[in-house]
Amino acid sequence: MQGCIKDAPQNPEADIESVTVDPHLLTGNVFIDQINRTITLNLTNEAYDSGISPVLTLSRGASVKPASGTLIKFDGDQEIVYDVTSESGENTKQYTVKVVNIGHWDFAFQNWASHPTDKYEYPVEDDGLQLWSSGNPGVALSGVPARSDAYPTRSTTDGYLGTKAAELVTIKGTPLSELIGIRLYAGSLFLGNFNASQAMLNPLAATEFGEPYKGLPKSFTGYYKYSAGPDFINKAGQVQPGVKDKCSIYAVLFNGPDRLNATNIMNSDRIIARADLQDGSDKSSFTRFDIPFVYKQNAVISKNLMMAIVTSSSAEGDQYRGAIGSRLVVDSLRIVPLL
């Protein structure tokens, strides 16, 4: 009798599974978006100026260029891309590095980009950097048409100064989403990331709020207008007579570097200060708000601070309660620092 032992098949996966950077060079955690193949780095000024040497963990047997541990520098418009090749050689992926180093806190929502496949919109800074996210990536998984106006969050030319702004609309769920009890999607816009890998398993944890913040804030200002939809429904889809939808706009300063999410943004013990819009009722024309930050007594302030700004067309949209057709437009949001 004769036998043979075959070699194990080579791994076809080509993922960057983790990115490790000296924590002294970071102002917030590293975020890997496996759906859009981006790596977001929250760097100190010194790290941005001198460059960093990330250590990459790859799929078994995969290779990457530039190699793990290579010094990468940020030269203005030059894009940094990691090219990963699977062990088998049959698959390749590109990961684009994005650097977050916020020097201003004024957001006019004049520039928007579109997802190449799903076609939802998201605001970007003048240099193309994405700081804001929404629930749109999760809605994309539910089978909406691939066009911007099918999503709850998009751009509008109905801005405060007659230019672009962010429009958030509560929309009806899809047949697929209703199978798991989601009968509506509120429009949302927030500083941070949407972790699409959690969208179906734990939707509240998918919203990762916050960007690194330096100093202490005094107030949160901006402009909004709002119209509530006609019928407020609960999670079961039942109309609640006498209940009127309202919008939600707030900012939260908290200790990082880990982000908060929709499970703890209201009650985490890491929160230092909040600025909440109290009046979420209808406003037919743009209304200015100027909300002071209220600091918690005896709050411990760490070196790694994070700021979250969260807006929604239905204040209870995170619980899938609200009114289909509710519309919120926000523009010219600003965090005013303490002098």
mmCIF file of C-alpha atoms in Angstrom:
data_model
loop_
_atom_site.group_PDB
_atom_site.id
_atom_site.type_symbol
_atom_site.label_atom_id
_atom_site.label_comp_id
_atom_site.label_asym_id
_atom_site.label_seq_id
_atom_site.Cartn_x
_atom_site.Cartn_y
_atom_site.Cartn_z
ATOM 1 C CA MET A 1 0.000 0.000 0.000
ATOM 2 C CA GLN A 2 1.190 3.456 -0.800
ATOM 3 C CA GLY A 3 -0.032 6.778 0.602
ATOM 4 C CA CYS A 4 0.683 10.414 0.065
ATOM 5 C CA ILE A 5 0.344 13.535 2.137
ATOM 6 C CA LYS A 6 -0.917 16.570 0.249
ATOM 7 C CA ASP A 7 0.212 20.067 1.121
ATOM 8 C CA ALA A 8 -2.435 22.209 2.793
ATOM 9 C CA PRO A 9 -4.025 24.683 0.370
ATOM 10 C CA GLN A 10 -2.555 28.163 0.476
ATOM 11 C CA ASN A 11 -4.621 30.842 2.150
ATOM 12 C CA PRO A 12 -6.599 33.002 -0.345
ATOM 13 C CA GLU A 13 -7.296 35.848 2.135
ATOM 14 C CA ALA A 14 -5.565 39.217 1.774
ATOM 15 C CA ASP A 15 -6.614 41.301 4.785
ATOM 16 C CA ILE A 16 -4.878 43.724 7.101
ATOM 17 C CA GLU A 17 -6.270 42.429 10.385
ATOM 18 C CA SER A 18 -4.709 44.965 12.745
ATOM 19 C CA VAL A 19 -2.464 48.025 12.738
ATOM 20 C CA THR A 20 -0.290 48.797 15.761
ATOM 21 C CA VAL A 21 1.214 52.243 16.345
ATOM 22 C CA ASP A 22 3.079 53.543 19.402
ATOM 23 C CA PRO A 23 0.206 54.875 21.583
ATOM 24 C CA HIS A 24 2.259 57.978 22.412
ATOM 25 C CA LEU A 25 1.899 58.978 18.757
ATOM 26 C CA LEU A 26 -1.906 58.646 18.728
ATOM 27 C CA THR A 27 -4.743 60.879 19.887
ATOM 28 C CA GLY A 28 -7.340 58.145 19.267
ATOM 29 C CA ASN A 29 -7.539 54.477 18.357
ATOM 30 C CA VAL A 30 -6.663 53.138 14.912
ATOM 31 C CA PHE A 31 -9.758 52.227 12.894
ATOM 32 C CA ILE A 32 -9.797 49.698 10.025
ATOM 33 C CA ASP A 33 -12.800 49.815 7.708
ATOM 34 C CA GLN A 34 -12.772 46.420 6.017
ATOM 35 C CA ILE A 35 -15.735 47.294 3.794
ATOM 36 C CA ASN A 36 -14.141 50.377 2.213
ATOM 37 C CA ARG A 37 -10.560 49.223 2.862
ATOM 38 C CA THR A 38 -9.356 52.297 4.707
ATOM 39 C CA ILE A 39 -7.124 52.712 7.759
ATOM 40 C CA THR A 40 -7.837 55.827 9.843
ATOM 41 C CA LEU A 41 -4.996 57.126 12.023
ATOM 42 C CA ASN A 42 -5.534 59.749 14.735
ATOM 43 C CA LEU A 43 -2.059 61.250 15.062
ATOM 44 C CA THR A 44 -0.360 63.825 17.243
ATOM 45 C CA ASN A 45 1.196 66.813 15.484
ATOM 46 C CA GLU A 46 4.658 65.393 16.128
ATOM 47 C CA ALA A 47 3.772 62.033 14.593
ATOM 48 C CA TYR A 48 2.247 63.707 11.555
ATOM 49 C CA ASP A 49 5.400 65.765 11.009
ATOM 50 C CA SER A 50 7.956 62.996 11.586
ATOM 51 C CA GLY A 51 6.066 59.978 10.223
ATOM 52 C CA ILE A 52 5.260 56.628 11.837
ATOM 53 C CA SER A 53 6.185 52.953 11.427
ATOM 54 C CA PRO A 54 2.967 50.908 11.750
ATOM 55 C CA VAL A 55 3.199 47.194 12.519
ATOM 56 C CA LEU A 56 0.661 45.235 10.467
ATOM 57 C CA THR A 57 -0.961 41.897 11.195
ATOM 58 C CA LEU A 58 -1.992 40.185 7.953
ATOM 59 C CA SER A 59 -3.985 37.156 6.904
ATOM 60 C CA ARG A 60 -1.925 33.985 7.287
ATOM 61 C CA GLY A 61 0.853 33.882 4.711
ATOM 62 C CA ALA A 62 -0.070 37.215 3.076
ATOM 63 C CA SER A 63 2.498 39.857 2.122
ATOM 64 C CA VAL A 64 2.236 43.637 1.979
ATOM 65 C CA LYS A 65 3.979 46.574 0.315
ATOM 66 C CA PRO A 66 5.291 48.716 1.893
ATOM 67 C CA ALA A 67 6.321 46.114 4.440
ATOM 68 C CA SER A 68 5.115 46.087 8.025
ATOM 69 C CA GLY A 69 7.271 48.399 10.151
ATOM 70 C CA THR A 70 8.259 50.648 7.225
ATOM 71 C CA LEU A 71 8.382 54.369 8.015
ATOM 72 C CA ILE A 72 5.577 56.210 6.259
ATOM 73 C CA LYS A 73 5.479 60.004 5.969
ATOM 74 C CA PHE A 74 2.602 62.299 5.129
ATOM 75 C CA ASP A 75 3.580 64.618 2.302
ATOM 76 C CA GLY A 76 0.495 66.680 1.671
ATOM 77 C CA ASP A 77 -1.400 65.339 -1.328
ATOM 78 C CA GLN A 78 0.512 62.067 -1.644
ATOM 79 C CA GLU A 79 -1.791 59.120 -0.879
ATOM 80 C CA ILE A 80 -0.413 56.228 1.176
ATOM 81 C CA VAL A 81 -1.679 52.814 0.081
ATOM 82 C CA TYR A 82 -0.871 49.332 1.398
ATOM 83 C CA ASP A 83 -0.994 46.594 -1.271
ATOM 84 C CA VAL A 84 -1.752 43.175 0.241
ATOM 85 C CA THR A 85 -1.296 39.900 -1.654
ATOM 86 C CA SER A 86 -2.698 36.619 -0.348
ATOM 87 C CA GLU A 87 -0.498 33.603 0.346
ATOM 88 C CA SER A 88 -1.985 31.875 -2.686
ATOM 89 C CA GLY A 89 -1.306 34.881 -4.889
ATOM 90 C CA GLU A 90 -4.843 34.799 -6.271
ATOM 91 C CA ASN A 91 -6.217 37.785 -4.329
ATOM 92 C CA THR A 92 -4.988 41.320 -3.746
ATOM 93 C CA LYS A 93 -6.422 44.235 -1.765
ATOM 94 C CA GLN A 94 -5.497 47.881 -1.379
ATOM 95 C CA TYR A 95 -5.931 49.750 1.901
ATOM 96 C CA THR A 96 -5.791 53.557 1.833
ATOM 97 C CA VAL A 97 -4.415 55.389 4.877
ATOM 98 C CA LYS A 98 -6.408 58.376 6.158
ATOM 99 C CA VAL A 99 -4.952 60.717 8.760
ATOM 100 C CA VAL A 100 -7.117 62.655 11.195
ATOM 101 C CA ASN A 101 -5.522 65.742 12.697
ATOM 102 C CA ILE A 102 -8.372 68.191 13.320
ATOM 103 C CA GLY A 103 -7.228 71.793 13.627
ATOM 104 C CA HIS A 104 -10.631 73.454 13.327
ATOM 105 C CA TRP A 105 -14.143 72.719 14.494
ATOM 106 C CA ASP A 106 -16.281 74.557 11.944
ATOM 107 C CA PHE A 107 -18.311 72.370 9.606
ATOM 108 C CA ALA A 108 -20.258 73.883 6.701
ATOM 109 C CA PHE A 109 -20.991 70.636 4.771
ATOM 110 C CA GLN A 110 -20.066 72.133 1.405
ATOM 111 C CA ASN A 111 -18.162 69.110 0.063
ATOM 112 C CA TRP A 112 -19.685 65.663 -0.386
ATOM 113 C CA ALA A 113 -18.474 62.356 -1.806
ATOM 114 C CA SER A 114 -20.407 59.299 -2.931
ATOM 115 C CA HIS A 115 -19.773 55.639 -2.158
ATOM 116 C CA PRO A 116 -18.588 54.037 -5.419
ATOM 117 C CA THR A 117 -20.938 51.041 -5.234
ATOM 118 C CA ASP A 118 -23.844 51.849 -2.917
ATOM 119 C CA LYS A 119 -24.031 55.529 -4.003
ATOM 120 C CA TYR A 120 -24.858 56.999 -0.573
ATOM 121 C CA GLU A 121 -23.349 60.415 0.175
ATOM 122 C CA TYR A 122 -21.132 61.594 3.039
ATOM 123 C CA PRO A 123 -19.521 64.976 3.787
ATOM 124 C CA VAL A 124 -15.778 65.444 3.389
ATOM 125 C CA GLU A 125 -13.337 68.202 4.288
ATOM 126 C CA ASP A 126 -11.643 70.449 1.726
ATOM 127 C CA ASP A 127 -8.757 67.962 1.450
ATOM 128 C CA GLY A 128 -11.138 65.016 0.930
ATOM 129 C CA LEU A 129 -10.771 63.631 4.462
ATOM 130 C CA GLN A 130 -13.886 61.950 5.862
ATOM 131 C CA LEU A 131 -14.635 62.874 9.483
ATOM 132 C CA TRP A 132 -18.404 62.382 9.446
ATOM 133 C CA SER A 133 -20.400 59.198 9.111
ATOM 134 C CA SER A 134 -24.041 58.130 9.255
ATOM 135 C CA GLY A 135 -26.249 55.076 9.317
ATOM 136 C CA ASN A 136 -26.186 54.957 5.502
ATOM 137 C CA PRO A 137 -23.684 52.057 5.308
ATOM 138 C CA GLY A 138 -26.049 49.957 7.425
ATOM 139 C CA VAL A 139 -29.072 50.976 5.359
ATOM 140 C CA ALA A 140 -27.147 49.893 2.242
ATOM 141 C CA LEU A 141 -27.162 46.325 3.567
ATOM 142 C CA SER A 142 -30.969 46.321 3.718
ATOM 143 C CA GLY A 143 -31.515 46.465 -0.026
ATOM 144 C CA VAL A 144 -32.288 50.111 -0.822
ATOM 145 C CA PRO A 145 -31.730 51.304 -4.423
ATOM 146 C CA ALA A 146 -28.193 52.453 -5.227
ATOM 147 C CA ARG A 147 -28.922 56.180 -5.492
ATOM 148 C CA SER A 148 -28.313 59.005 -3.039
ATOM 149 C CA ASP A 149 -31.945 60.040 -2.540
ATOM 150 C CA ALA A 150 -32.884 56.512 -1.401
ATOM 151 C CA TYR A 151 -30.847 56.957 1.792
ATOM 152 C CA PRO A 152 -31.843 58.823 4.955
ATOM 153 C CA THR A 153 -28.740 61.060 5.030
ATOM 154 C CA ARG A 154 -27.614 63.104 2.018
ATOM 155 C CA SER A 155 -26.641 66.581 0.831
ATOM 156 C CA THR A 156 -29.113 69.336 0.027
ATOM 157 C CA THR A 157 -28.833 72.768 -1.573
ATOM 158 C CA ASP A 158 -31.393 73.987 0.961
ATOM 159 C CA GLY A 159 -28.640 75.339 3.216
ATOM 160 C CA TYR A 160 -28.566 78.224 5.674
ATOM 161 C CA LEU A 161 -26.706 80.490 3.247
ATOM 162 C CA GLY A 162 -28.333 79.046 0.138
ATOM 163 C CA THR A 163 -25.481 76.606 -0.327
ATOM 164 C CA LYS A 164 -25.110 72.948 0.609
ATOM 165 C CA ALA A 165 -26.085 71.471 3.961
ATOM 166 C CA ALA A 166 -26.801 68.061 5.487
ATOM 167 C CA GLU A 167 -30.322 66.684 5.090
ATOM 168 C CA LEU A 168 -31.548 63.892 7.392
ATOM 169 C CA VAL A 169 -34.879 62.185 6.669
ATOM 170 C CA THR A 170 -36.598 59.318 8.491
ATOM 171 C CA ILE A 171 -37.458 56.728 5.859
ATOM 172 C CA LYS A 172 -39.500 53.522 5.736
ATOM 173 C CA GLY A 173 -37.632 50.267 6.273
ATOM 174 C CA THR A 174 -37.198 47.751 3.495
ATOM 175 C CA PRO A 175 -38.790 44.279 3.248
ATOM 176 C CA LEU A 176 -35.445 42.816 4.313
ATOM 177 C CA SER A 177 -35.051 45.100 7.343
ATOM 178 C CA GLU A 178 -38.623 44.443 8.464
ATOM 179 C CA LEU A 179 -37.785 40.741 8.749
ATOM 180 C CA ILE A 180 -35.529 41.657 11.694
ATOM 181 C CA GLY A 181 -37.961 44.194 13.155
ATOM 182 C CA ILE A 182 -36.593 47.416 11.655
ATOM 183 C CA ARG A 183 -39.531 49.373 10.226
ATOM 184 C CA LEU A 184 -37.867 52.734 9.832
ATOM 185 C CA TYR A 185 -34.433 54.312 9.510
ATOM 186 C CA ALA A 186 -33.830 57.760 10.970
ATOM 187 C CA GLY A 187 -31.453 60.076 9.174
ATOM 188 C CA SER A 188 -28.294 60.442 11.245
ATOM 189 C CA LEU A 189 -25.009 62.298 10.959
ATOM 190 C CA PHE A 190 -22.180 62.067 13.466
ATOM 191 C CA LEU A 191 -18.468 62.622 13.926
ATOM 192 C CA GLY A 192 -16.833 59.208 13.873
ATOM 193 C CA ASN A 193 -17.162 55.921 12.024
ATOM 194 C CA PHE A 194 -19.880 53.435 11.157
ATOM 195 C CA ASN A 195 -18.605 49.909 11.726
ATOM 196 C CA ALA A 196 -20.490 48.007 9.029
ATOM 197 C CA SER A 197 -19.336 44.647 10.411
ATOM 198 C CA GLN A 198 -21.618 45.264 13.417
ATOM 199 C CA ALA A 199 -24.572 46.636 11.443
ATOM 200 C CA MET A 200 -26.713 43.502 11.507
ATOM 201 C CA LEU A 201 -25.362 41.875 14.679
ATOM 202 C CA ASN A 202 -25.381 44.887 17.017
ATOM 203 C CA PRO A 203 -26.610 48.035 15.220
ATOM 204 C CA LEU A 204 -26.217 50.322 18.254
ATOM 205 C CA ALA A 205 -22.547 49.372 18.607
ATOM 206 C CA ALA A 206 -21.944 50.034 14.900
ATOM 207 C CA THR A 207 -22.148 53.805 15.448
ATOM 208 C CA GLU A 208 -18.703 54.745 16.781
ATOM 209 C CA PHE A 209 -18.838 58.359 17.950
ATOM 210 C CA GLY A 210 -16.006 60.854 18.370
ATOM 211 C CA GLU A 211 -12.865 62.443 16.984
ATOM 212 C CA PRO A 212 -9.795 63.608 18.967
ATOM 213 C CA TYR A 213 -10.191 67.038 20.566
ATOM 214 C CA LYS A 214 -7.610 69.414 22.057
ATOM 215 C CA GLY A 215 -8.430 71.855 24.850
ATOM 216 C CA LEU A 216 -11.861 72.386 26.410
ATOM 217 C CA PRO A 217 -15.043 73.544 24.670
ATOM 218 C CA LYS A 218 -17.247 76.470 25.677
ATOM 219 C CA SER A 219 -20.314 76.002 23.482
ATOM 220 C CA PHE A 220 -21.836 74.247 20.481
ATOM 221 C CA THR A 221 -23.447 76.425 17.800
ATOM 222 C CA GLY A 222 -25.139 75.962 14.443
ATOM 223 C CA TYR A 223 -28.316 76.269 12.398
ATOM 224 C CA TYR A 224 -31.159 73.822 11.841
ATOM 225 C CA LYS A 225 -34.714 73.504 10.621
ATOM 226 C CA TYR A 226 -37.070 70.629 11.202
ATOM 227 C CA SER A 227 -40.456 69.228 10.254
ATOM 228 C CA ALA A 228 -41.833 66.118 11.938
ATOM 229 C CA GLY A 229 -43.537 63.399 9.927
ATOM 230 C CA PRO A 230 -47.303 62.910 10.359
ATOM 231 C CA ASP A 231 -47.482 59.600 12.267
ATOM 232 C CA PHE A 232 -45.182 58.525 15.091
ATOM 233 C CA ILE A 233 -44.761 54.742 15.150
ATOM 234 C CA ASN A 234 -43.225 52.450 17.753
ATOM 235 C CA LYS A 235 -40.794 49.629 17.045
ATOM 236 C CA ALA A 236 -43.700 47.297 16.246
ATOM 237 C CA GLY A 237 -44.886 49.695 13.551
ATOM 238 C CA GLN A 238 -47.959 50.816 15.490
ATOM 239 C CA VAL A 239 -49.057 54.459 15.238
ATOM 240 C CA GLN A 240 -48.895 56.260 18.595
ATOM 241 C CA PRO A 241 -51.734 58.824 18.706
ATOM 242 C CA GLY A 242 -50.783 62.134 20.289
ATOM 243 C CA VAL A 243 -47.022 61.461 20.058
ATOM 244 C CA LYS A 244 -45.025 63.859 17.890
ATOM 245 C CA ASP A 245 -41.560 63.188 16.561
ATOM 246 C CA LYS A 246 -38.666 65.502 17.397
ATOM 247 C CA CYS A 247 -35.094 65.883 16.227
ATOM 248 C CA SER A 248 -31.909 65.376 18.230
ATOM 249 C CA ILE A 249 -28.746 67.520 18.128
ATOM 250 C CA TYR A 250 -25.993 67.316 20.744
ATOM 251 C CA ALA A 251 -22.248 67.347 21.387
ATOM 252 C CA VAL A 252 -20.353 65.321 23.980
ATOM 253 C CA LEU A 253 -16.805 65.727 25.319
ATOM 254 C CA PHE A 254 -15.419 62.506 26.784
ATOM 255 C CA ASN A 255 -12.217 60.727 27.754
ATOM 256 C CA GLY A 256 -10.706 58.650 24.947
ATOM 257 C CA PRO A 257 -9.048 57.131 23.146
ATOM 258 C CA ASP A 258 -11.862 54.574 22.704
ATOM 259 C CA ARG A 259 -14.982 55.872 20.984
ATOM 260 C CA LEU A 260 -18.441 55.780 22.509
ATOM 261 C CA ASN A 261 -21.440 54.362 20.625
ATOM 262 C CA ALA A 262 -25.223 54.433 20.762
ATOM 263 C CA THR A 263 -25.241 52.029 23.738
ATOM 264 C CA ASN A 264 -23.357 54.424 26.042
ATOM 265 C CA ILE A 265 -23.261 57.942 24.521
ATOM 266 C CA MET A 266 -25.937 59.093 26.985
ATOM 267 C CA ASN A 267 -24.631 57.576 30.218
ATOM 268 C CA SER A 268 -20.948 56.621 30.016
ATOM 269 C CA ASP A 269 -18.849 57.496 33.053
ATOM 270 C CA ARG A 270 -16.200 58.745 30.611
ATOM 271 C CA ILE A 271 -18.358 61.749 29.664
ATOM 272 C CA ILE A 272 -16.931 65.092 30.830
ATOM 273 C CA ALA A 273 -19.386 67.611 29.378
ATOM 274 C CA ARG A 274 -22.486 67.793 27.167
ATOM 275 C CA ALA A 275 -24.268 70.385 25.037
ATOM 276 C CA ASP A 276 -27.820 69.248 24.192
ATOM 277 C CA LEU A 277 -30.436 70.991 22.075
ATOM 278 C CA GLN A 278 -33.507 71.071 24.308
ATOM 279 C CA ASP A 279 -36.034 72.133 21.672
ATOM 280 C CA GLY A 280 -36.388 69.429 19.022
ATOM 281 C CA SER A 281 -39.738 70.697 17.736
ATOM 282 C CA ASP A 282 -40.663 71.911 14.249
ATOM 283 C CA LYS A 283 -38.801 74.931 12.866
ATOM 284 C CA SER A 284 -39.999 76.077 9.437
ATOM 285 C CA SER A 285 -36.960 78.280 8.814
ATOM 286 C CA PHE A 286 -33.344 78.057 9.865
ATOM 287 C CA THR A 287 -32.951 78.619 13.589
ATOM 288 C CA ARG A 288 -29.646 79.327 15.284
ATOM 289 C CA PHE A 289 -28.674 77.503 18.458
ATOM 290 C CA ASP A 290 -25.875 78.347 20.889
ATOM 291 C CA ILE A 291 -25.680 75.722 23.625
ATOM 292 C CA PRO A 292 -23.146 75.960 26.481
ATOM 293 C CA PHE A 293 -21.322 72.805 27.503
ATOM 294 C CA VAL A 294 -22.400 71.629 30.941
ATOM 295 C CA TYR A 295 -19.485 69.987 32.771
ATOM 296 C CA LYS A 296 -19.922 67.113 35.196
ATOM 297 C CA GLN A 297 -18.844 67.893 38.725
ATOM 298 C CA ASN A 298 -15.500 66.386 39.701
ATOM 299 C CA ALA A 299 -14.965 64.984 36.196
ATOM 300 C CA VAL A 300 -11.484 63.579 35.628
ATOM 301 C CA ILE A 301 -10.019 64.955 32.390
ATOM 302 C CA SER A 302 -7.481 62.761 30.616
ATOM 303 C CA LYS A 303 -4.884 63.666 28.003
ATOM 304 C CA ASN A 304 -6.800 61.892 25.235
ATOM 305 C CA LEU A 305 -10.059 63.798 24.805
ATOM 306 C CA MET A 306 -12.696 63.003 22.197
ATOM 307 C CA MET A 307 -15.560 65.119 20.860
ATOM 308 C CA ALA A 308 -18.766 63.655 19.452
ATOM 309 C CA ILE A 309 -21.393 65.586 17.523
ATOM 310 C CA VAL A 310 -24.588 63.608 16.884
ATOM 311 C CA THR A 311 -27.685 64.636 14.921
ATOM 312 C CA SER A 312 -30.831 62.675 14.027
ATOM 313 C CA SER A 313 -34.140 63.315 12.291
ATOM 314 C CA SER A 314 -35.891 61.200 14.966
ATOM 315 C CA ALA A 315 -34.671 61.486 18.547
ATOM 316 C CA GLU A 316 -35.655 57.862 19.243
ATOM 317 C CA GLY A 317 -34.408 56.622 15.893
ATOM 318 C CA ASP A 318 -31.724 54.515 17.578
ATOM 319 C CA GLN A 319 -34.626 52.463 18.965
ATOM 320 C CA TYR A 320 -36.344 52.462 15.530
ATOM 321 C CA ARG A 321 -39.120 54.751 16.774
ATOM 322 C CA GLY A 322 -40.119 57.930 14.977
ATOM 323 C CA ALA A 323 -42.214 59.314 12.143
ATOM 324 C CA ILE A 324 -41.557 58.450 8.520
ATOM 325 C CA GLY A 325 -41.012 61.717 6.650
ATOM 326 C CA SER A 326 -39.426 63.649 9.521
ATOM 327 C CA ARG A 327 -36.818 65.993 8.007
ATOM 328 C CA LEU A 328 -33.880 67.744 9.694
ATOM 329 C CA VAL A 329 -31.425 70.057 7.945
ATOM 330 C CA VAL A 330 -28.238 71.079 9.795
ATOM 331 C CA ASP A 331 -25.638 73.597 8.686
ATOM 332 C CA SER A 332 -22.631 75.569 9.937
ATOM 333 C CA LEU A 333 -21.992 73.488 13.058
ATOM 334 C CA ARG A 334 -19.206 74.757 15.299
ATOM 335 C CA ILE A 335 -17.511 73.885 18.584
ATOM 336 C CA VAL A 336 -16.438 77.129 20.306
ATOM 337 C CA PRO A 337 -13.359 76.682 22.534
ATOM 338 C CA LEU A 338 -12.823 78.145 25.969
ATOM 339 C CA LEU A 339 -10.441 81.091 25.693
#
